[in-house]
Structure formats: C-alpha cells, structure tokens
PDB file of C-alpha atoms in Angstrom:
ATOM      1  CA  MET A1045       0.000   0.000   0.000  1.00 58.00           C
ATOM      2  CA  SER A1046       1.365   3.395  -0.997  1.00 64.00           C
ATOM      3  CA  LEU A1047       1.862   6.211   1.457  1.00 69.00           C
ATOM      4  CA  VAL A1048       0.372   8.592  -1.079  1.00 62.00           C
ATOM      5  CA  PRO A1049      -3.043   7.527  -2.395  1.00 69.00           C
ATOM      6  CA  ARG A1050      -3.121   6.788  -6.113  1.00 83.00           C
ATOM      7  CA  TRP A1051       0.658   7.152  -6.519  1.00 77.00           C
ATOM      8  CA  GLU A1052       0.483   4.847  -9.521  1.00 82.00           C
ATOM      9  CA  VAL A1053      -1.869   7.144 -11.434  1.00 86.00           C
ATOM     10  CA  MET A1054      -0.054  10.398 -10.639  1.00 88.00           C
ATOM     11  CA  THR A1055       1.821  12.083 -13.453  1.00 90.00           C
ATOM     12  CA  ASP A1056       5.599  12.105 -13.381  1.00 93.00           C
ATOM     13  CA  GLU A1057       5.551  15.847 -12.732  1.00 95.00           C
ATOM     14  CA  ALA A1058       3.222  15.425  -9.736  1.00 91.00           C
ATOM     15  CA  LYS A1059       5.449  12.657  -8.367  1.00 91.00           C
ATOM     16  CA  ALA A1060       8.522  14.867  -8.751  1.00 95.00           C
ATOM     17  CA  ILE A1061       6.819  17.762  -6.957  1.00 95.00           C
ATOM     18  CA  THR A1062       5.714  15.452  -4.137  1.00 91.00           C
ATOM     19  CA  LYS A1063       9.220  14.050  -3.719  1.00 94.00           C
ATOM     20  CA  ARG A1064      10.742  17.540  -3.789  1.00 97.00           C
ATOM     21  CA  ILE A1065       8.337  18.751  -1.086  1.00 97.00           C
ATOM     22  CA  ALA A1066       9.121  15.703   1.073  1.00 95.00           C
ATOM     23  CA  VAL A1067      12.877  16.246   0.762  1.00 97.00           C
ATOM     24  CA  SER A1068      12.480  19.962   1.498  1.00 98.00           C
ATOM     25  CA  ALA A1069      10.391  19.214   4.593  1.00 97.00           C
ATOM     26  CA  LEU A1070      13.007  16.753   5.857  1.00 98.00           C
ATOM     27  CA  LEU A1071      15.786  19.292   5.312  1.00 98.00           C
ATOM     28  CA  VAL A1072      13.836  21.972   7.185  1.00 98.00           C
ATOM     29  CA  LEU A1073      13.249  19.580  10.097  1.00 97.00           C
ATOM     30  CA  LEU A1074      16.945  18.661  10.134  1.00 97.00           C
ATOM     31  CA  ALA A1075      17.938  22.340  10.137  1.00 96.00           C
ATOM     32  CA  LEU A1076      15.512  23.100  12.970  1.00 96.00           C
ATOM     33  CA  TRP A1077      16.883  20.178  14.974  1.00 96.00           C
ATOM     34  CA  LEU A1078      20.447  21.383  14.419  1.00 95.00           C
ATOM     35  CA  VAL A1079      19.650  24.974  15.398  1.00 94.00           C
ATOM     36  CA  ARG A1080      17.763  23.773  18.468  1.00 95.00           C
ATOM     37  CA  ALA A1081      20.778  21.720  19.517  1.00 95.00           C
ATOM     38  CA  LEU A1082      23.203  24.623  19.027  1.00 96.00           C
ATOM     39  CA  ILE A1083      21.236  27.383  20.789  1.00 95.00           C
ATOM     40  CA  PRO A1084      22.387  26.416  24.329  1.00 94.00           C
ATOM     41  CA  TRP A1085      26.024  26.416  23.189  1.00 96.00           C
ATOM     42  CA  VAL A1086      25.605  29.849  21.630  1.00 96.00           C
ATOM     43  CA  ILE A1087      24.116  31.172  24.870  1.00 97.00           C
ATOM     44  CA  VAL A1088      27.001  29.692  26.879  1.00 97.00           C
ATOM     45  CA  ALA A1089      29.542  31.189  24.474  1.00 97.00           C
ATOM     46  CA  ILE A1090      27.963  34.652  24.652  1.00 98.00           C
ATOM     47  CA  CYS A1091      27.798  34.542  28.458  1.00 97.00           C
ATOM     48  CA  GLY A1092      31.407  33.367  28.596  1.00 97.00           C
ATOM     49  CA  TYR A1093      32.499  36.199  26.328  1.00 97.00           C
ATOM     50  CA  TRP A1094      30.659  38.747  28.473  1.00 96.00           C
ATOM     51  CA  ALA A1095      32.224  37.305  31.626  1.00 95.00           C
ATOM     52  CA  TYR A1096      35.675  37.430  30.035  1.00 96.00           C
ATOM     53  CA  ARG A1097      35.183  41.066  29.003  1.00 95.00           C
ATOM     54  CA  TRP A1098      33.881  41.968  32.462  1.00 94.00           C
ATOM     55  CA  LEU A1099      36.794  40.251  34.215  1.00 93.00           C
ATOM     56  CA  ALA A1100      39.362  41.730  31.825  1.00 92.00           C
ATOM     57  CA  LYS A1101      37.944  45.218  32.322  1.00 88.00           C
ATOM     58  CA  SER A1102      37.926  45.064  36.115  1.00 73.00           C
ATOM     59  CA  THR A1103      41.601  44.084  36.486  1.00 63.00           C
TER      60      THR A1103
END
C-alpha cells in the first residue's frame, strides 16, 4: 500500500513535486533540529564572552 493515495496514477511531474516537497520538509526539520541543539552552546559562548570582558575590564 502506498503512502500517497493513487501514486500509480499520478503524473511524473506530480510525483517529482511530491518528492521535492518531502525532501524539502526533511531538510527543514533537520535544520531546525540542528539549530535547536546549538542554541544552548551559543548562549554559553555569549555569556562566557561577556564574563571574560567583564573580568578583563575590572583588572
């Protein structure tokens, strides 16, 4: 059983568009996952930089 109903009767162009949309959606989800994983590290890096500047300025 196909994931997409009537896949066999779809035109080649419609199949190509469907595949392109699926790949694009997967890439967007992968990018969102990657950004979500990196945000805490960015926050830590920014806080560390601010702390370094603050400590360097006060000495």
